[in-house]
Coordinates of C-alpha atoms in Angstrom, one line a residue:
Chain B
M766 CA 0.0 0.0 0.0
M767 CA 2.7 2.5 1.1
E768 CA 4.9 1.5 -1.8
Q769 CA 2.1 1.9 -4.3
K770 CA 1.5 5.4 -3.0
S771 CA 5.1 6.5 -3.3
V772 CA 5.3 5.0 -6.8
R773 CA 2.3 6.9 -8.0
K774 CA 3.7 10.1 -6.6
N775 CA 7.1 9.6 -8.0
M776 CA 5.6 9.1 -11.4
N777 CA 3.8 12.4 -11.1
N778 CA 7.0 13.9 -9.9
E779 CA 5.1 15.6 -7.1
Q780 CA 6.2 16.5 -3.7
T781 CA 4.4 14.2 -1.3
I782 CA 4.6 16.0 2.0
P783 CA 1.6 18.2 2.5
I784 CA 3.2 20.5 5.1
E785 CA 6.9 20.8 5.6
I786 CA 8.1 23.1 8.4
K787 CA 11.8 23.8 8.7
N788 CA 13.4 25.6 11.6
L789 CA 10.3 27.8 12.1
S790 CA 10.4 30.5 14.7
V791 CA 7.8 33.1 15.4
T792 CA 8.3 35.9 18.0
Y793 CA 5.7 38.3 19.3
R794 CA 7.6 41.1 21.1
A795 CA 10.6 39.7 23.0
E796 CA 9.3 36.2 23.7
P797 CA 9.3 33.5 21.2
A798 CA 5.9 32.0 20.5
L799 CA 7.4 29.2 18.5
W800 CA 11.0 28.1 18.6
N801 CA 12.8 26.3 15.9
I802 CA 10.1 23.9 14.8
D803 CA 11.1 21.1 12.5
L804 CA 8.1 19.1 11.4
N805 CA 6.8 17.2 8.4
L806 CA 3.1 16.4 8.5
P807 CA 1.9 13.3 6.5
E808 CA -0.8 13.1 4.0
G809 CA -4.3 11.6 4.6
K810 CA -4.1 11.8 8.4
L811 CA -6.1 13.4 11.1
I812 CA -3.5 15.3 13.0
A813 CA -4.0 16.9 16.4
I814 CA -1.9 19.8 17.7
V815 CA -1.8 19.5 21.5
G816 CA -0.1 21.6 24.2
P817 CA -0.8 23.9 27.1
N818 CA -2.2 27.4 26.8
G819 CA 0.2 29.7 25.2
A820 CA 2.1 26.8 23.6
G821 CA 1.8 28.4 20.2
K822 CA -0.8 25.9 18.8
S823 CA -2.8 28.5 16.9
T824 CA 0.3 30.4 16.0
L825 CA 1.7 27.3 14.3
I826 CA -1.3 27.0 11.9
K827 CA -1.4 30.7 11.3
A828 CA 2.3 30.7 10.5
V829 CA 1.7 27.9 7.9
M830 CA -0.5 30.4 6.1
G831 CA 1.6 33.4 6.7
L832 CA -1.2 35.0 8.8
V833 CA 1.5 35.8 11.4
P834 CA 5.0 37.1 10.4
I835 CA 7.6 34.4 10.5
T836 CA 10.8 35.4 12.3
A837 CA 12.9 32.6 10.9
G838 CA 12.5 29.3 9.0
K839 CA 10.4 28.1 6.1
V840 CA 7.0 26.4 5.5
S841 CA 6.3 24.5 2.3
I842 CA 2.9 23.2 1.1
Y843 CA 3.4 20.2 -1.2
G844 CA 6.9 21.4 -1.8
K845 CA 6.1 25.0 -2.7
Q846 CA 5.5 28.3 -0.9
Y847 CA 2.1 28.7 0.6
S848 CA 1.3 31.8 -1.5
K849 CA 1.5 29.5 -4.6
Q850 CA -0.6 26.8 -3.0
R851 CA -3.4 28.8 -1.4
S852 CA -6.2 26.9 -3.1
K853 CA -4.9 23.6 -1.6
V854 CA -5.4 24.9 2.0
A855 CA -8.6 25.8 3.9
Y856 CA -8.6 27.5 7.2
V857 CA -11.2 27.2 9.9
P858 CA -10.5 30.0 12.4
Q859 CA -11.7 30.1 16.0
R860 CA -15.3 31.1 16.3
G861 CA -14.5 34.2 18.4
T862 CA -12.5 35.8 15.6
V863 CA -15.5 37.2 13.7
D864 CA -18.4 39.4 14.4
W865 CA -21.5 37.2 14.4
D866 CA -23.8 40.2 14.3
F867 CA -22.5 40.8 10.8
P868 CA -25.5 41.3 8.5
T869 CA -25.3 38.0 6.5
D870 CA -26.8 34.5 6.6
A871 CA -25.3 31.0 6.9
L872 CA -25.4 30.3 3.1
D873 CA -23.6 33.5 2.4
V874 CA -20.8 32.7 4.7
V875 CA -20.4 29.2 3.2
E876 CA -20.4 30.8 -0.3
M877 CA -17.4 32.9 0.8
G878 CA -15.4 29.7 0.7
L879 CA -15.8 29.8 -3.1
Y880 CA -14.7 33.4 -3.6
G881 CA -11.1 32.3 -4.1
K882 CA -12.1 30.0 -7.0
L883 CA -14.1 32.8 -8.6
G884 CA -11.1 35.1 -8.3
W885 CA -11.2 38.9 -8.4
L886 CA -14.2 40.8 -9.6
R887 CA -16.2 37.7 -10.7
R888 CA -19.6 37.6 -9.0
P889 CA -21.0 34.7 -7.1
N890 CA -23.6 32.9 -9.3
S891 CA -26.2 30.2 -9.1
Q892 CA -23.5 27.5 -9.3
T893 CA -21.6 28.8 -6.3
R894 CA -25.0 29.2 -4.4
E895 CA -25.8 25.5 -5.2
K896 CA -22.3 24.3 -4.2
A897 CA -22.6 26.3 -0.9
R898 CA -26.0 24.8 -0.3
E899 CA -24.6 21.3 -0.7
C900 CA -21.8 22.0 1.8
L901 CA -24.3 23.5 4.2
A902 CA -26.3 20.3 3.9
K903 CA -23.2 18.2 4.6
V904 CA -22.9 19.8 8.0
G905 CA -26.6 19.2 8.7
L906 CA -27.7 22.9 8.3
K907 CA -29.7 22.7 5.2
D908 CA -32.7 24.3 6.9
Y909 CA -30.6 27.2 8.3
A910 CA -29.4 28.7 5.0
D911 CA -31.3 31.9 5.4
R912 CA -30.7 32.3 9.1
Q913 CA -28.7 35.4 10.2
I914 CA -25.5 34.0 11.6
G915 CA -25.9 35.5 15.0
Q916 CA -29.1 33.5 15.5
L917 CA -27.3 30.2 15.2
S918 CA -26.1 28.4 18.2
G919 CA -22.3 28.2 18.8
G920 CA -22.1 24.7 17.5
Q921 CA -24.1 25.6 14.4
Q922 CA -21.8 28.6 13.8
Q923 CA -18.8 26.3 14.0
R924 CA -20.4 23.9 11.5
V925 CA -21.0 26.9 9.1
F926 CA -17.2 27.5 9.3
V927 CA -16.5 23.9 8.5
A928 CA -19.0 24.0 5.6
R929 CA -17.1 27.1 4.3
A930 CA -13.8 25.1 4.4
L931 CA -15.5 22.2 2.6
A932 CA -16.6 24.7 -0.1
Q933 CA -13.0 25.6 -0.7
D934 CA -12.4 21.9 -1.7
P935 CA -8.8 21.9 -0.5
Q936 CA -6.2 19.2 0.1
I937 CA -5.3 20.4 3.6
F938 CA -7.6 21.6 6.3
L939 CA -6.2 23.8 9.1
M940 CA -8.6 24.0 12.0
D941 CA -8.3 26.0 15.1
E942 CA -10.2 24.3 17.9
P943 CA -13.4 23.5 16.0
L944 CA -14.6 21.2 18.8
N945 CA -14.1 23.7 21.6
G946 CA -17.3 24.2 23.5
V947 CA -19.6 22.7 20.9
D948 CA -22.7 20.4 21.4
A949 CA -22.6 16.7 20.9
I950 CA -24.3 16.8 17.5
T951 CA -21.8 19.3 16.2
E952 CA -18.9 17.2 17.5
E953 CA -20.3 14.1 15.8
T954 CA -21.1 15.8 12.6
I955 CA -17.6 17.4 12.3
L956 CA -15.9 14.1 13.2
S957 CA -17.8 12.1 10.6
I958 CA -17.0 14.7 8.0
L959 CA -13.3 14.5 8.9
E960 CA -13.4 10.7 8.6
D961 CA -14.8 11.1 5.1
L962 CA -12.2 13.6 4.1
K963 CA -9.5 11.4 5.4
K964 CA -10.8 8.6 3.2
E965 CA -10.5 10.9 0.3
G966 CA -6.8 11.4 1.2
K967 CA -7.1 14.9 2.6
T968 CA -4.9 16.0 5.4
I969 CA -6.5 17.5 8.5
V970 CA -4.5 19.5 11.1
M971 CA -6.5 20.5 14.1
V972 CA -5.7 22.4 17.3
H973 CA -7.3 20.3 20.0
H974 CA -7.7 21.0 23.7
D975 CA -9.3 17.9 25.1
L976 CA -6.6 15.4 26.0
Q977 CA -9.2 12.7 26.8
T978 CA -10.2 12.4 23.2
V979 CA -6.9 12.7 21.3
D980 CA -6.3 8.9 21.0
K981 CA -9.9 8.3 20.0
Y982 CA -10.2 10.9 17.3
F983 CA -6.8 11.3 15.8
D984 CA -4.1 9.3 13.9
W985 CA -1.2 11.6 14.6
V986 CA -0.3 14.1 17.2
V987 CA 2.0 17.1 17.5
L988 CA 3.0 17.9 21.0
L989 CA 3.9 21.5 21.3
N990 CA 5.1 23.9 24.0
R991 CA 6.7 26.7 22.1
N992 CA 9.2 24.2 20.9
L993 CA 8.3 20.8 19.4
I994 CA 8.1 18.1 22.1
S995 CA 7.3 15.3 19.8
A996 CA 5.3 14.4 16.7
G997 CA 4.2 11.2 15.2
P998 CA 1.6 8.4 15.3
I999 CA -0.6 8.5 18.5
K1000 CA 0.7 5.2 19.8
E1001 CA 4.3 6.3 19.7
V1002 CA 4.0 9.9 20.7
F1003 CA 1.0 10.3 22.9
T1004 CA 2.6 9.0 26.0
K1005 CA 2.6 10.1 29.6
E1006 CA 6.2 11.0 29.5
N1007 CA 5.8 13.2 26.5
L1008 CA 2.7 14.9 27.9
D1009 CA 4.5 15.5 31.2
I1010 CA 7.3 17.3 29.3
A1011 CA 4.8 19.3 27.2
Y1012 CA 2.8 20.5 30.1
Q1013 CA 5.7 21.3 32.3
E1014 CA 6.2 25.0 33.0
K1015 CA 10.0 24.5 33.0
Q1016 CA 9.8 23.8 29.4
R1017 CA 8.8 27.4 28.7
M1018 CA 11.4 28.9 30.9
S1019 CA 14.3 27.0 29.3
I1020 CA 13.7 28.7 26.0
Q1021 CA 14.0 32.2 27.3
Chain Q
M214 CA -28.6 75.6 -19.3
I215 CA -31.6 75.4 -17.0
E216 CA -31.4 77.6 -14.0
I217 CA -31.6 75.6 -10.8
S218 CA -32.6 77.6 -7.8
N219 CA -30.0 78.0 -5.0
D220 CA -32.2 76.1 -2.6
L221 CA -32.3 73.1 -4.9
I222 CA -28.5 73.2 -5.4
I223 CA -28.0 73.2 -1.6
I224 CA -30.5 70.4 -1.1
G225 CA -29.0 68.4 -3.9
T226 CA -25.5 68.9 -2.5
A227 CA -26.7 67.8 0.9
I228 CA -28.4 64.7 -0.5
L229 CA -25.4 63.7 -2.5
V230 CA -23.0 64.3 0.4
A231 CA -25.2 62.2 2.7
A232 CA -25.7 59.4 0.1
N233 CA -22.0 59.2 -0.7
C234 CA -20.9 59.1 3.0
A235 CA -23.7 56.7 4.0
S236 CA -23.0 54.1 1.3
I237 CA -19.3 53.8 2.0
G238 CA -20.0 54.3 5.7
T239 CA -21.7 50.9 5.8
F240 CA -18.3 49.2 5.5
L241 CA -16.7 51.6 8.0
V242 CA -19.3 50.6 10.6
L243 CA -19.0 46.9 10.0
R244 CA -15.2 47.1 10.0
Q245 CA -15.3 49.1 13.3
M246 CA -13.5 52.0 11.7
A247 CA -15.7 54.9 12.9
M248 CA -12.8 56.7 14.4
M249 CA -10.5 56.0 11.5
S250 CA -13.1 57.9 9.3
D251 CA -13.0 60.8 11.7
A252 CA -9.2 60.8 11.5
I253 CA -9.2 60.8 7.7
S254 CA -11.8 63.5 7.5
H255 CA -9.7 65.8 9.6
A256 CA -6.3 64.9 8.2
V257 CA -7.4 65.7 4.6
L258 CA -7.2 69.4 5.6
L259 CA -3.4 69.2 5.4
G260 CA -3.4 67.8 1.9
I261 CA -6.1 70.3 0.8
V262 CA -4.1 73.3 2.1
I263 CA -0.9 72.1 0.6
A264 CA -2.6 71.6 -2.7
V265 CA -4.2 75.1 -2.6
F266 CA -0.7 76.6 -1.8
M267 CA 0.9 74.7 -4.7
V268 CA -1.7 75.6 -7.4
G269 CA -2.7 78.9 -5.9
G270 CA -6.4 78.2 -5.8
R271 CA -9.1 75.6 -4.9
E272 CA -8.9 73.6 -8.1
T273 CA -10.9 70.4 -7.7
I274 CA -8.5 67.8 -8.9
P275 CA -5.4 69.0 -7.0
V276 CA -7.5 69.4 -3.8
I277 CA -8.8 65.8 -4.1
V278 CA -5.4 64.4 -4.8
G279 CA -3.8 66.3 -1.9
G280 CA -6.6 65.3 0.4
V281 CA -6.5 61.7 -0.5
L282 CA -2.7 61.5 -0.1
S283 CA -2.9 63.0 3.4
G284 CA -5.8 60.6 4.2
I285 CA -3.8 57.6 3.1
L286 CA -0.8 59.0 5.0
T287 CA -2.9 59.1 8.1
V288 CA -4.1 55.5 7.7
S289 CA -0.6 54.3 7.0
I290 CA 1.0 56.0 10.0
V291 CA -1.9 54.9 12.3
E292 CA -1.3 51.3 11.2
M293 CA 2.4 51.5 11.5
L294 CA 2.1 52.7 15.1
Y295 CA -0.5 50.1 15.9
R296 CA 1.4 47.3 14.3
S297 CA 4.6 48.2 16.2
G298 CA 2.7 46.5 19.0
K299 CA 3.3 49.3 21.5
L300 CA 0.1 51.2 21.1
K301 CA -3.6 50.4 20.9
K302 CA -5.5 51.4 17.7
D303 CA -7.5 54.2 19.3
S304 CA -4.4 55.8 20.8
S305 CA -2.6 55.6 17.4
I306 CA -5.6 57.4 15.8
G307 CA -5.6 59.9 18.6
I308 CA -2.0 60.7 18.0
V309 CA -1.8 60.9 14.3
F310 CA -4.8 62.9 13.0
P311 CA -4.6 65.8 15.4
F312 CA -1.0 66.2 14.5
L313 CA -1.7 66.3 10.8
F314 CA -4.8 68.4 11.2
A315 CA -2.9 70.9 13.5
I316 CA -0.3 71.4 10.8
G317 CA -3.1 72.1 8.4
V318 CA -4.6 74.6 10.8
I319 CA -1.3 76.4 11.2
L320 CA -0.9 76.6 7.4
V321 CA -4.5 77.9 7.0
T322 CA -4.0 80.7 9.6
Q323 CA -0.8 81.7 7.9
A324 CA -2.3 81.8 4.5
G325 CA -3.6 85.3 4.1
N326 CA -4.0 85.1 0.4
V327 CA -5.6 81.6 0.3
H328 CA -9.4 81.5 0.4
I329 CA -9.8 79.1 3.3
D330 CA -10.7 80.2 6.8
V331 CA -11.0 78.2 10.0
Q332 CA -14.8 78.6 10.2
H333 CA -15.1 77.0 6.8
V334 CA -12.7 74.2 7.7
L335 CA -14.6 73.2 10.8
Y336 CA -18.2 73.5 9.7
G337 CA -18.1 73.6 6.0
S338 CA -20.0 76.2 3.9
I339 CA -22.8 74.4 2.2
E340 CA -24.7 77.8 2.2
F341 CA -22.2 79.2 -0.4
V342 CA -22.2 76.1 -2.6
P343 CA -24.5 77.7 -5.3
F344 CA -22.0 80.5 -5.9
D345 CA -19.4 78.1 -7.1
T346 CA -20.1 77.2 -10.7
L347 CA -18.2 75.1 -13.1
Y348 CA -17.1 76.3 -16.5
L349 CA -16.5 74.2 -19.5
D350 CA -14.9 76.1 -22.4
E351 CA -16.1 79.2 -20.6
V352 CA -19.7 78.0 -20.7
N353 CA -21.4 77.8 -17.3
I354 CA -22.4 74.2 -16.9
G355 CA -23.9 74.6 -13.4
S356 CA -23.1 74.0 -9.8
K357 CA -19.6 72.7 -9.3
S358 CA -20.5 70.8 -6.1
L359 CA -23.3 68.9 -7.8
W360 CA -21.0 67.9 -10.6
V361 CA -18.2 66.8 -8.3
L362 CA -20.5 65.0 -5.9
G363 CA -22.4 63.3 -8.8
V364 CA -19.1 62.0 -10.3
L365 CA -18.1 60.8 -6.8
A366 CA -21.5 59.0 -6.3
I367 CA -20.9 57.1 -9.6
A368 CA -17.4 56.3 -8.4
N369 CA -18.6 55.0 -5.1
I370 CA -21.4 53.0 -6.6
A371 CA -19.1 51.4 -9.1
F372 CA -16.5 50.7 -6.4
I373 CA -19.0 48.9 -4.2
A374 CA -20.7 47.1 -7.0
I375 CA -17.4 45.9 -8.5
L376 CA -15.7 44.9 -5.3
Y377 CA -18.8 43.9 -3.4
K378 CA -17.7 40.3 -2.8
E379 CA -14.1 41.3 -1.9
L380 CA -15.4 44.0 0.5
K381 CA -17.8 41.6 2.1
I382 CA -15.3 38.7 2.7
S383 CA -12.5 41.0 3.9
T384 CA -14.9 42.8 6.2
F385 CA -16.4 39.7 7.7
D386 CA -13.3 37.5 8.0
A387 CA -10.0 38.9 6.8
S388 CA -8.1 35.7 7.7
V389 CA -10.2 33.7 5.2
A390 CA -10.0 36.4 2.6
V391 CA -6.2 35.9 2.9
S392 CA -6.5 32.2 2.6
V393 CA -8.6 32.4 -0.6
G394 CA -6.1 34.9 -2.1
L395 CA -8.3 38.0 -2.1
M396 CA -5.8 40.3 -0.5
P397 CA -7.8 42.1 2.3
M398 CA -5.0 44.7 2.7
L399 CA -5.4 45.8 -0.9
V400 CA -9.1 46.0 -0.4
H401 CA -8.6 47.9 2.8
Y402 CA -6.4 50.6 1.1
L403 CA -8.8 50.9 -1.8
L404 CA -11.6 51.5 0.6
M405 CA -9.5 54.0 2.5
I406 CA -8.9 55.9 -0.8
M407 CA -12.6 56.0 -1.4
V408 CA -13.2 57.2 2.2
A409 CA -10.6 59.9 1.8
T410 CA -12.0 61.0 -1.6
T411 CA -15.5 61.2 -0.1
A412 CA -14.2 63.0 2.9
V413 CA -12.4 65.6 0.8
V414 CA -15.4 66.3 -1.3
A415 CA -17.8 66.3 1.7
F416 CA -15.3 68.6 3.6
E417 CA -16.2 71.5 1.3
S418 CA -19.9 71.4 2.4
V419 CA -20.0 70.0 5.9
G420 CA -16.5 70.6 7.3
A421 CA -14.0 68.4 9.1
I422 CA -15.9 67.9 12.3
L423 CA -19.2 66.7 11.1
V424 CA -18.2 64.4 8.3
I425 CA -18.0 61.5 10.7
A426 CA -21.8 61.9 11.4
F427 CA -22.5 61.4 7.7
F428 CA -20.3 58.3 7.5
I429 CA -21.3 56.6 10.7
V430 CA -24.7 57.6 11.9
P431 CA -27.0 56.5 9.0
A432 CA -25.1 53.2 8.6
S433 CA -25.4 52.5 12.3
G434 CA -29.1 53.1 12.2
A435 CA -29.4 50.8 9.2
Y436 CA -27.3 48.2 11.1
L437 CA -30.0 48.0 13.8
L438 CA -32.7 47.6 11.3
T439 CA -31.6 44.8 9.0
E440 CA -29.8 41.5 8.8
R441 CA -28.6 41.7 5.2
L442 CA -25.6 43.6 4.0
S443 CA -27.3 44.9 0.8
H444 CA -30.4 46.0 2.7
M445 CA -28.2 47.7 5.2
M446 CA -26.5 49.7 2.4
V447 CA -29.8 50.8 0.9
L448 CA -31.3 51.7 4.2
S449 CA -28.1 53.6 5.2
V450 CA -28.3 55.8 2.1
T451 CA -32.0 56.3 2.6
L452 CA -31.5 57.4 6.2
G453 CA -28.7 59.7 5.1
I454 CA -30.9 61.3 2.5
I455 CA -33.9 61.7 4.9
S456 CA -31.6 63.4 7.4
A457 CA -30.2 65.7 4.7
I458 CA -33.6 66.9 3.6
A459 CA -35.1 67.2 7.1
G460 CA -31.9 68.9 8.3
Y461 CA -32.1 71.4 5.5
L462 CA -35.8 72.2 6.2
F463 CA -35.0 72.5 9.9
A464 CA -32.1 74.9 9.2
V465 CA -34.2 77.1 7.0
L466 CA -37.1 77.1 9.5
F467 CA -34.9 78.1 12.4
D468 CA -32.2 80.0 10.5
V469 CA -29.4 77.9 11.8
S470 CA -26.4 76.0 10.3
I471 CA -27.4 73.6 7.6
A472 CA -24.6 71.1 8.2
G473 CA -25.2 71.2 11.9
S474 CA -28.9 70.6 11.4
M475 CA -28.4 67.7 9.1
A476 CA -26.1 66.0 11.6
T477 CA -28.4 66.8 14.5
I478 CA -31.4 65.3 12.7
S479 CA -29.4 62.3 11.7
G480 CA -28.5 61.7 15.4
A481 CA -32.1 62.2 16.4
I482 CA -33.3 59.6 13.8
F483 CA -30.7 57.2 15.1
G484 CA -32.0 57.7 18.6
L485 CA -35.5 56.8 17.5
I486 CA -34.2 53.7 15.7
W487 CA -32.2 52.7 18.8
V488 CA -35.3 52.8 20.9
F489 CA -37.9 51.5 18.5
A490 CA -36.1 49.1 16.1
P491 CA -38.2 46.0 15.7
N492 CA -35.5 43.5 16.7
R493 CA -32.5 45.2 18.1
G494 CA -34.3 48.2 19.6
L495 CA -34.3 49.1 23.3
I496 CA -38.0 48.6 23.8
N497 CA -38.1 45.2 22.1
R498 CA -35.1 44.2 24.3
W499 CA -37.0 45.2 27.5
R500 CA -40.0 43.4 26.3
R501 CA -38.1 40.3 25.6
I502 CA -36.4 40.4 29.0
S503 CA -39.6 41.0 30.9
K504 CA -41.3 38.3 29.0
Q505 CA -38.5 35.9 29.8
R506 CA -38.6 37.0 33.5
F507 CA -42.4 36.4 33.5
E508 CA -41.8 33.0 32.0
I509 CA -39.3 32.1 34.7
D510 CA -41.5 33.4 37.5
L511 CA -44.4 31.3 36.1
A512 CA -42.2 28.3 36.3
I513 CA -41.2 29.2 39.9
V514 CA -44.8 29.6 41.0
L515 CA -46.1 26.4 39.4
T516 CA -43.3 24.2 40.7
F517 CA -43.8 25.8 44.1
I518 CA -47.5 25.0 44.2
H519 CA -46.7 21.5 42.8
D520 CA -44.1 20.8 45.5
E521 CA -46.2 22.2 48.3
I522 CA -49.2 20.1 47.4
N523 CA -47.0 17.0 47.1
A524 CA -45.8 17.8 50.7
N525 CA -49.5 18.0 51.8
R526 CA -49.4 21.7 52.4
Q527 CA -51.9 24.2 51.3
V528 CA -51.1 27.2 49.1
S529 CA -53.2 30.2 49.2
A530 CA -53.2 33.2 46.8
S531 CA -52.9 35.6 49.7
T532 CA -49.7 34.1 51.0
L533 CA -47.9 33.7 47.7
S534 CA -46.2 37.0 48.0
N535 CA -44.7 36.0 51.4
D536 CA -43.8 32.5 50.2
L537 CA -41.9 33.6 47.1
G538 CA -40.7 37.1 48.2
W539 CA -42.5 39.0 45.5
T540 CA -44.4 42.2 45.9
I541 CA -48.1 41.8 46.6
D542 CA -49.1 43.4 43.3
Y543 CA -46.8 41.1 41.3
S544 CA -48.0 37.9 43.0
K545 CA -51.6 38.9 42.6
K546 CA -51.0 39.5 38.9
L547 CA -49.2 36.2 38.5
S548 CA -51.9 34.2 40.5
E549 CA -54.6 35.8 38.4
F550 CA -52.7 34.9 35.2
I551 CA -52.3 31.3 36.2
Q552 CA -56.0 31.0 37.0
E553 CA -56.9 32.7 33.8
K554 CA -54.7 30.2 31.9
K555 CA -56.4 27.4 33.8
F556 CA -53.2 26.1 35.3
V557 CA -54.6 26.6 38.7
E558 CA -58.0 26.6 40.4
Q559 CA -59.0 28.3 43.6
D560 CA -61.3 26.3 45.9
V561 CA -63.8 27.8 48.3
Q562 CA -61.2 28.1 51.1
G563 CA -59.1 30.2 48.8
N564 CA -56.4 27.5 48.4
L565 CA -54.7 27.0 45.0
N566 CA -54.8 23.6 43.3
L567 CA -53.1 22.6 40.1
T568 CA -55.3 21.6 37.2
I569 CA -54.2 18.7 35.0
L570 CA -52.8 21.3 32.6
G571 CA -51.0 23.0 35.4
Q572 CA -49.5 19.7 36.6
K573 CA -48.2 19.0 33.1
K574 CA -46.7 22.5 32.9
A575 CA -45.1 22.2 36.4
K576 CA -43.6 18.8 35.4
Y577 CA -42.3 20.3 32.2
Y578 CA -40.6 23.1 34.1
S579 CA -39.1 21.0 36.8
T580 CA -37.5 18.6 34.2
S581 CA -36.2 21.2 31.8

């Protein structure tokens, strides 16, 4: 199986690593938020980024997309700069980052995921509306298309964001705590969608806060506390020893 | 050329200023940039004065170019200070625009031979707009302000129509705009150019201080009235135009400043919307809260009666107020309400008993 995959990719002469991070450092003010991260994330896996508050989990996925300035190091998406690979990556930001009183409805927000494909100046049309409707249906919100987004529950808002990422039809999903504080239905819906995406060979990288569910939901884990503690398949990496290191306050101090 | 009366020229100017500001103001309100628009509308003075010095008169094009350049300079410096990480955004704004505006004020007061005075700078001079006419090959083609504002209106409409999708996504969620490659920073600066252009043109008629009222107030009123961006824009322009006309009539009636009246009326209209808006208005919010409180108290009284009866105790309407710590009037109102709704029946001794309906309701409340 593994060999077959590599043969196919070699024939296409394509880079096989979805996200390649080399010596990445990000600094806000004097303190480093991320320190010298070296990390290759594999294709077709559900990957959790885990670590204590302030460990730089969100910063890591933002740095991948250049949403925060990189102090040193390099990030490649399938072997090329992110700016050349935008269409391969979708981002699901934390729910709190937008104004939910914004005068727009659920369908409209999902449709925004298709603006990139339309490009500059081209208007959304019946096709994009239809596609957006499909994506909204996938997250179980078919009947909420016309609902002003502030009138959705927190879980429904999160699903709208996931639907918008689906509309972008990317190879890689970068998600910032989509399961944080959501209801059971939302959690189930999002997880089943992620399973489907995985089967299609998509790579999902998710900041995750709930240590209890890491081994249940994910294939791979990245343990982070400003520097990389460990990364790899759950069985090898998600151990008590590693977690102790990641959640130790000392770890932070040693960097400074 | 048809002669248009002075009054009509003034009203037309007022309407066009209001409509231009209100349309672009929609995005300023949604992007939480009210104070930035205030900063721009002050800082354009510097560019205008420098342009007037350089060409020796208030020629439209140099004035607009000068104003826009100083507007963009303001935005850039504010963002530079803010992004340095040392200052908050409002402080950055508070530092930059008074500085640039003050330089403008110094230049104006030094310029004996230039036709700008401080009064004009602060409050505008829409009253004198009809005397400024435009000549094309020495033929009088009518009011200059109407022409300039008309062209601006077309530019603003075109800008919003063409970049509607880009404006919407970068306003709602800039991080996703970046990730789909729609460059929110570029959209941001284009918007700022339009704001500065609009501010320069509006400056002539309503002055530096009041421009913000035309950008922000109608759009904020519209924000409280609708849940759709396109509707918000139309409503914003409508509210702006209504304020302009009503403000003009008010000014004529009481012989007061036109720009001042327009801004005052606009504020008053906003106040009405804030109180009476169907969903987001104050009264509706009170109503909703008192309705919710009543619902909660209803649950309390029904579960109370339910529990007391289960414990083989009597409940009487007269002691409810004591039992639950409510005023006598309020408990009376509630006990009448629950009897009217047939949740509760009063027997001959004056004791309250739950009906079957009331029992169901009490159970529903105690489980939910």
